[in-house]
Amino acid sequence: LSADSALNLLIVHNGTDCTGFARTLHLERGSTVAVVEASLTDPATAARAAAEMASAAGFVEVRWGAAAGRESPVWRVIDDTGSGDDAALPRAGEVLLVTGGGRGIAAECALEIAQRTGCKLALVGRSDYAENTELARNLQRCDAAGLTWRYYTADVADAQAVANAVAAAQRELGVISAVLHGAGINTPRLAGQLDVGALNRTLGPKGPGLRNILRALDAAPLRLVVTFGSIIARTGLAGEADYALANERLARELSLFAAAHPQCRCRNLEWSVWSGVGMGERLDRVDALLRQGITPVPPEAGIERCIALCRRADLPVNVVVAGRFGNPPTVRLAPAPLPFLRFLERVRLQVPGVELIVEANLCTDSDPFLADHAYAGERLFPAVLGLEAMLQTAFALDLRDDARRPRFENVRFDRPVVVPEDQSVTIRIAALRHSPGHVDVVLRSASTGFQVDHFRATCRFDAQVLPAEPAAESGAPPVLDPASDIYGPLLPHLGRFRRLRGYRQLSAEQCVADIVSDASPYWFGRALPGELLLGDPGARDAAIHALQACIPHQTVLPVAIARLDIDAAAAAPSWRVTASERSRDARSLVYDLVITDADGRTRERWDGLVLRIVRDCPPPVRWPLALLGPYVQRRVAALLGASPLHVAVDRGERQGTDQATSRLLAAAIGVPVALHHRPDGKPLVSHGYHVSLAYSGGVALAVAGRRAVGCDLERVGERLPTHWRDLLGLERWRLAEQLADEHAEDVDSAATRVWTSLESFKKAGLPVDAPVTLGDRSADSWTLLRCGRFAAATMVAAAQGVDAPLALAVALEETAEPVA
């Protein structure tokens, strides 16, 4: 063929190695090439071949067989996570014969095998190590690793030279039990530039070279023969027609030997290019291949994969090992139809069983839920639907039966996906399968040019059964209406996302809440598939909403989950979420959640949900008492560096029973407590806590800590200055005046703050006449008063159901700088 020939080509053969060469011709010339394998004695072959050519476009490869009929080869992913064994690997003291083993990827693999097994190395190559720097350096590495080795100069295409080298190796080193044949020559040139001499030089080290080695060896001791072929034999590559043919013949040579010697494990590894080492690096083609979408194999990964594939007895002889290899038109992958799911709208890339990249357009017409999920005036793609999108993609790639019982690990919500009103935004979800049931997924957006991972996670399909969880202790439930106290004042969510129905327990660090689940609201446009693998996203989002009541003065958003186990196999009409705080700092909080259904069965476990504080919330006009306790606890802890500290606020009277007071303390501490009193009336509880109680206007305040603590609560009422001076004393009245003057506060509020602070100091055990000074005032109107090593944090707030503002104070010993 001339160099500029664009003639279409039909090849009919009965098993000849020619398809790699034919693929390269197609890639070089752009002509139609049809390769038909069939019996040349079958009268129907000519007609079939002519029909194939007549209908062909691009590259076509088919096989006609008497039994199977017409077949077309496809690539299938091999599960390489199966159990392996070391039975075929060389043992300590045995010899691994390595051709081409002084340089390149064969040298890297041989060195690692020898170090792991303790075998000796017989290295055969054409180069003289005295004249080849790379070879000399690798032999020095053998010495540094303490290996026993010999190097023999021989051209594997020369049968006699090979026989001499093998004989010398057996004489000097011992029995050869394994062969790693990595020899090869590659001089890229177009097919039209080839001549017989160039072709034979490329062919010689591959199939003929392997044949020379195997003939020189006694096959009986051989347990492993590994050859290093090339993916080019299967894909073709412009300028590599002879190299494709050479590697195709190598594959056939080893297959014939494997069929004749079933006791020997044979593996032809058809590599893609490696990075930093090997033929692709020597030919300076790695960068060019990268531009074609071909990702080099990292040396460490290639070495590990080589050994792992040698340890597997259940694999075919010929295996392609590659990173991303682009989308060559000469390769057909095994078909993998995608399930009919919302976020699998368009396929950008699909390598069945390996990688899947899909896109979907988000807008309010196709995704009406966006109108119900806004923050700061912007419509946000919810994190819970991000989990659904990532799971749909991972499931489509892995196609596990247990998709509704996934585990998410290392979940990150690093950047929100904003969908402007009356506009659409494209999201792109990319999934990469590492092993069966282990898929890494990222979600990107056109708004950032698909250059940022907005969400990411690892999906595992373990079909785990979630353990049963003990039911949470429940006293009198806090009076709190999420419809008016949470949604609106704290959370802007509407419609489908308003699922929080009430609380059974609530404190700054723990909560038990009820959620209604409803799969009936349509989430997507009527023409789109509505199936949700994870069930109701609104209920799942509400599990996060429940935590907002634990931080009622700040808005928090989810940014990470260490692990999330879900059992969505069956719908549940209602959920109960039990959450407890694991840790916190100035910017974030970490919670663990357990979600159960009405039957008490665990449906979800969230370990390490990280909530990021994104803004301070303005205080409500009137505080719900159930939210006042968590708010006071967090602000006092932040102002005074107190940990642990527990606060509860609820309806109550001083004349209330000890049982009611015990329930209040239990709500504060989070565990049942037994209340006792000292003769002077000071309350005492178990578990090593110091406690203090206060009552005013039908409201009860309970504070518990590991150190001395005091609290007080008083309604703010109007009094004449003379009355305040008589009540507080002259010095403390002056303190109240100073507080009112510096903080622009009315004198009644300031005086009541001073009074509650004095009472809290007294309950903490300080002398009644200890000097008290005015401290700082925070932006949200908290004021500090100090008494020696102690400080009291005070505030005035209006509360629901109380006819006058309440002043409260909590006093304890300062141990750290304020954190917020």
PDB file of C-alpha atoms in Angstrom, residues 226-382:
ATOM      1  CA  VAL A 226       4.467 -13.745  32.219  1.00  0.00           C
ATOM      2  CA  THR A 227       4.788 -11.758  29.003  1.00  0.00           C
ATOM      3  CA  PHE A 228       4.551  -8.005  28.651  1.00  0.00           C
ATOM      4  CA  GLY A 229       2.460  -7.167  25.606  1.00  0.00           C
ATOM      5  CA  SER A 230       0.825  -3.917  24.602  1.00  0.00           C
ATOM      6  CA  ILE A 231      -2.706  -2.535  24.480  1.00  0.00           C
ATOM      7  CA  ILE A 232      -1.807  -1.430  20.945  1.00  0.00           C
ATOM      8  CA  ALA A 233      -2.430  -5.009  19.820  1.00  0.00           C
ATOM      9  CA  ARG A 234      -6.085  -4.518  20.789  1.00  0.00           C
ATOM     10  CA  THR A 235      -6.626  -0.878  19.818  1.00  0.00           C
ATOM     11  CA  GLY A 236      -4.108  -0.115  17.077  1.00  0.00           C
ATOM     12  CA  LEU A 237      -2.225   3.185  17.048  1.00  0.00           C
ATOM     13  CA  ALA A 238      -1.092   5.374  14.189  1.00  0.00           C
ATOM     14  CA  GLY A 239       2.567   4.645  13.451  1.00  0.00           C
ATOM     15  CA  GLU A 240       2.500   1.310  15.302  1.00  0.00           C
ATOM     16  CA  ALA A 241       1.204  -1.242  12.773  1.00  0.00           C
ATOM     17  CA  ASP A 242       4.259  -3.510  13.117  1.00  0.00           C
ATOM     18  CA  TYR A 243       4.271  -3.203  16.925  1.00  0.00           C
ATOM     19  CA  ALA A 244       0.564  -4.088  17.062  1.00  0.00           C
ATOM     20  CA  LEU A 245       1.235  -7.155  14.955  1.00  0.00           C
ATOM     21  CA  ALA A 246       4.220  -8.172  17.103  1.00  0.00           C
ATOM     22  CA  ASN A 247       2.214  -8.020  20.323  1.00  0.00           C
ATOM     23  CA  GLU A 248      -0.727  -9.847  18.801  1.00  0.00           C
ATOM     24  CA  ARG A 249       1.603 -12.683  17.815  1.00  0.00           C
ATOM     25  CA  LEU A 250       3.123 -12.671  21.302  1.00  0.00           C
ATOM     26  CA  ALA A 251      -0.366 -13.179  22.754  1.00  0.00           C
ATOM     27  CA  ARG A 252      -1.030 -16.114  20.443  1.00  0.00           C
ATOM     28  CA  GLU A 253       2.348 -17.721  21.199  1.00  0.00           C
ATOM     29  CA  LEU A 254       1.712 -17.669  24.941  1.00  0.00           C
ATOM     30  CA  SER A 255      -1.875 -18.904  24.494  1.00  0.00           C
ATOM     31  CA  LEU A 256      -0.589 -21.933  22.570  1.00  0.00           C
ATOM     32  CA  PHE A 257       1.964 -22.683  25.295  1.00  0.00           C
ATOM     33  CA  ALA A 258      -0.678 -22.298  28.027  1.00  0.00           C
ATOM     34  CA  ALA A 259      -2.983 -24.756  26.271  1.00  0.00           C
ATOM     35  CA  ALA A 260      -0.155 -27.312  26.036  1.00  0.00           C
ATOM     36  CA  HIS A 261       1.063 -26.814  29.640  1.00  0.00           C
ATOM     37  CA  PRO A 262      -1.922 -26.408  31.956  1.00  0.00           C
ATOM     38  CA  GLN A 263       0.270 -26.870  35.037  1.00  0.00           C
ATOM     39  CA  CYS A 264       1.985 -23.542  34.299  1.00  0.00           C
ATOM     40  CA  ARG A 265       0.195 -20.279  35.009  1.00  0.00           C
ATOM     41  CA  CYS A 266       0.491 -18.072  31.921  1.00  0.00           C
ATOM     42  CA  ARG A 267      -0.363 -14.382  31.804  1.00  0.00           C
ATOM     43  CA  ASN A 268       0.116 -11.970  28.915  1.00  0.00           C
ATOM     44  CA  LEU A 269      -0.267  -8.474  30.358  1.00  0.00           C
ATOM     45  CA  GLU A 270      -1.071  -6.050  27.550  1.00  0.00           C
ATOM     46  CA  TRP A 271      -0.002  -2.765  29.105  1.00  0.00           C
ATOM     47  CA  SER A 272      -0.963   0.760  28.328  1.00  0.00           C
ATOM     48  CA  VAL A 273       1.847   3.312  28.610  1.00  0.00           C
ATOM     49  CA  TRP A 274       3.513   3.790  32.024  1.00  0.00           C
ATOM     50  CA  SER A 275       4.548   7.135  33.448  1.00  0.00           C
ATOM     51  CA  GLY A 276       8.202   7.848  34.138  1.00  0.00           C
ATOM     52  CA  VAL A 277       9.508   4.488  32.978  1.00  0.00           C
ATOM     53  CA  GLY A 278       9.190   2.152  30.012  1.00  0.00           C
ATOM     54  CA  MET A 279       8.968   2.370  26.250  1.00  0.00           C
ATOM     55  CA  GLY A 280       6.466   5.233  26.144  1.00  0.00           C
ATOM     56  CA  GLU A 281       8.803   7.353  28.237  1.00  0.00           C
ATOM     57  CA  ARG A 282      11.845   6.468  26.105  1.00  0.00           C
ATOM     58  CA  LEU A 283       9.941   7.356  22.919  1.00  0.00           C
ATOM     59  CA  ASP A 284       8.805  10.658  24.508  1.00  0.00           C
ATOM     60  CA  ARG A 285       5.163   9.904  23.717  1.00  0.00           C
ATOM     61  CA  VAL A 286       3.545  10.235  27.146  1.00  0.00           C
ATOM     62  CA  ASP A 287       2.511  13.896  26.714  1.00  0.00           C
ATOM     63  CA  ALA A 288       1.075  13.245  23.262  1.00  0.00           C
ATOM     64  CA  LEU A 289      -0.916  10.306  24.570  1.00  0.00           C
ATOM     65  CA  LEU A 290      -2.232  12.399  27.455  1.00  0.00           C
ATOM     66  CA  ARG A 291      -3.620  14.868  24.938  1.00  0.00           C
ATOM     67  CA  GLN A 292      -5.505  11.952  23.364  1.00  0.00           C
ATOM     68  CA  GLY A 293      -7.148  11.095  26.681  1.00  0.00           C
ATOM     69  CA  ILE A 294      -4.750   8.243  27.517  1.00  0.00           C
ATOM     70  CA  THR A 295      -3.688   8.250  31.163  1.00  0.00           C
ATOM     71  CA  PRO A 296      -0.335   6.591  31.963  1.00  0.00           C
ATOM     72  CA  VAL A 297      -0.154   3.823  34.539  1.00  0.00           C
ATOM     73  CA  PRO A 298       1.766   4.995  37.644  1.00  0.00           C
ATOM     74  CA  PRO A 299       4.744   2.667  38.261  1.00  0.00           C
ATOM     75  CA  GLU A 300       3.649   1.743  41.784  1.00  0.00           C
ATOM     76  CA  ALA A 301       0.164   0.815  40.567  1.00  0.00           C
ATOM     77  CA  GLY A 302       1.569  -1.114  37.601  1.00  0.00           C
ATOM     78  CA  ILE A 303       3.898  -3.179  39.778  1.00  0.00           C
ATOM     79  CA  GLU A 304       1.138  -4.030  42.246  1.00  0.00           C
ATOM     80  CA  ARG A 305      -1.262  -4.927  39.452  1.00  0.00           C
ATOM     81  CA  CYS A 306       1.340  -7.156  37.788  1.00  0.00           C
ATOM     82  CA  ILE A 307       1.882  -9.175  40.966  1.00  0.00           C
ATOM     83  CA  ALA A 308      -1.841  -9.314  41.766  1.00  0.00           C
ATOM     84  CA  LEU A 309      -2.682 -10.670  38.311  1.00  0.00           C
ATOM     85  CA  CYS A 310       0.073 -13.270  38.581  1.00  0.00           C
ATOM     86  CA  ARG A 311      -1.449 -14.462  41.855  1.00  0.00           C
ATOM     87  CA  ARG A 312      -4.846 -15.117  40.242  1.00  0.00           C
ATOM     88  CA  ALA A 313      -5.446 -18.573  38.795  1.00  0.00           C
ATOM     89  CA  ASP A 314      -8.932 -17.823  37.442  1.00  0.00           C
ATOM     90  CA  LEU A 315      -8.073 -15.281  34.747  1.00  0.00           C
ATOM     91  CA  PRO A 316      -7.683 -15.623  30.974  1.00  0.00           C
ATOM     92  CA  VAL A 317      -4.194 -15.726  29.512  1.00  0.00           C
ATOM     93  CA  ASN A 318      -4.479 -12.305  27.832  1.00  0.00           C
ATOM     94  CA  VAL A 319      -5.393  -9.324  30.007  1.00  0.00           C
ATOM     95  CA  VAL A 320      -5.294  -5.624  29.083  1.00  0.00           C
ATOM     96  CA  VAL A 321      -4.008  -3.422  31.913  1.00  0.00           C
ATOM     97  CA  ALA A 322      -4.533   0.298  31.372  1.00  0.00           C
ATOM     98  CA  GLY A 323      -5.465   3.647  32.793  1.00  0.00           C
ATOM     99  CA  ARG A 324      -7.910   5.737  30.788  1.00  0.00           C
ATOM    100  CA  PHE A 325      -7.327   4.871  27.142  1.00  0.00           C
ATOM    101  CA  GLY A 326      -9.544   7.407  25.424  1.00  0.00           C
ATOM    102  CA  ASN A 327     -12.318   6.315  23.097  1.00  0.00           C
ATOM    103  CA  PRO A 328     -10.654   4.470  20.217  1.00  0.00           C
ATOM    104  CA  PRO A 329     -13.047   3.663  17.340  1.00  0.00           C
ATOM    105  CA  THR A 330     -11.467   0.211  17.020  1.00  0.00           C
ATOM    106  CA  VAL A 331     -12.704  -0.989  20.421  1.00  0.00           C
ATOM    107  CA  ARG A 332     -16.173  -2.128  21.420  1.00  0.00           C
ATOM    108  CA  LEU A 333     -16.973  -2.335  25.102  1.00  0.00           C
ATOM    109  CA  ALA A 334     -19.475  -4.785  26.510  1.00  0.00           C
ATOM    110  CA  PRO A 335     -22.865  -3.038  26.450  1.00  0.00           C
ATOM    111  CA  ALA A 336     -24.207  -1.803  29.781  1.00  0.00           C
ATOM    112  CA  PRO A 337     -27.637  -0.155  29.461  1.00  0.00           C
ATOM    113  CA  LEU A 338     -28.242   2.469  32.138  1.00  0.00           C
ATOM    114  CA  PRO A 339     -31.204   2.332  34.513  1.00  0.00           C
ATOM    115  CA  PHE A 340     -33.978   4.873  33.974  1.00  0.00           C
ATOM    116  CA  LEU A 341     -33.111   7.390  36.712  1.00  0.00           C
ATOM    117  CA  ARG A 342     -33.387  11.182  36.924  1.00  0.00           C
ATOM    118  CA  PHE A 343     -29.752  12.205  37.091  1.00  0.00           C
ATOM    119  CA  LEU A 344     -28.559   9.861  34.320  1.00  0.00           C
ATOM    120  CA  GLU A 345     -29.798  12.318  31.725  1.00  0.00           C
ATOM    121  CA  ARG A 346     -26.839  12.322  29.316  1.00  0.00           C
ATOM    122  CA  VAL A 347     -23.798  10.099  29.137  1.00  0.00           C
ATOM    123  CA  ARG A 348     -20.499  11.888  28.656  1.00  0.00           C
ATOM    124  CA  LEU A 349     -18.281   8.836  29.109  1.00  0.00           C
ATOM    125  CA  GLN A 350     -19.031   5.211  29.848  1.00  0.00           C
ATOM    126  CA  VAL A 351     -16.511   2.454  30.344  1.00  0.00           C
ATOM    127  CA  PRO A 352     -18.784  -0.289  31.709  1.00  0.00           C
ATOM    128  CA  GLY A 353     -17.659  -1.473  35.101  1.00  0.00           C
ATOM    129  CA  VAL A 354     -14.882   1.131  35.278  1.00  0.00           C
ATOM    130  CA  GLU A 355     -16.030   4.716  34.823  1.00  0.00           C
ATOM    131  CA  LEU A 356     -19.231   6.631  34.177  1.00  0.00           C
ATOM    132  CA  ILE A 357     -19.695  10.358  33.653  1.00  0.00           C
ATOM    133  CA  VAL A 358     -23.235  11.692  33.247  1.00  0.00           C
ATOM    134  CA  GLU A 359     -24.871  15.089  33.128  1.00  0.00           C
ATOM    135  CA  ALA A 360     -28.254  16.513  34.044  1.00  0.00           C
ATOM    136  CA  ASN A 361     -29.782  19.964  33.661  1.00  0.00           C
ATOM    137  CA  LEU A 362     -31.319  21.471  36.786  1.00  0.00           C
ATOM    138  CA  CYS A 363     -34.066  24.086  36.584  1.00  0.00           C
ATOM    139  CA  THR A 364     -37.293  24.826  38.411  1.00  0.00           C
ATOM    140  CA  ASP A 365     -39.412  23.366  35.576  1.00  0.00           C
ATOM    141  CA  SER A 366     -37.757  19.945  35.697  1.00  0.00           C
ATOM    142  CA  ASP A 367     -36.863  20.130  39.401  1.00  0.00           C
ATOM    143  CA  PRO A 368     -39.670  21.956  41.211  1.00  0.00           C
ATOM    144  CA  PHE A 369     -38.146  21.147  44.608  1.00  0.00           C
ATOM    145  CA  LEU A 370     -35.618  23.941  43.982  1.00  0.00           C
ATOM    146  CA  ALA A 371     -38.286  26.541  44.717  1.00  0.00           C
ATOM    147  CA  ASP A 372     -38.683  25.027  48.214  1.00  0.00           C
ATOM    148  CA  HIS A 373     -34.960  24.948  49.002  1.00  0.00           C
ATOM    149  CA  ALA A 374     -33.427  28.429  49.169  1.00  0.00           C
ATOM    150  CA  TYR A 375     -30.848  30.136  51.329  1.00  0.00           C
ATOM    151  CA  ALA A 376     -30.108  33.867  51.383  1.00  0.00           C
ATOM    152  CA  GLY A 377     -32.393  34.275  48.380  1.00  0.00           C
ATOM    153  CA  GLU A 378     -30.591  31.659  46.250  1.00  0.00           C
ATOM    154  CA  ARG A 379     -32.041  28.348  45.107  1.00  0.00           C
ATOM    155  CA  LEU A 380     -29.693  25.575  46.156  1.00  0.00           C
ATOM    156  CA  PHE A 381     -29.454  21.999  44.968  1.00  0.00           C
ATOM    157  CA  PRO A 382     -29.968  20.129  48.276  1.00  0.00           C
TER     158      PRO A 382
END
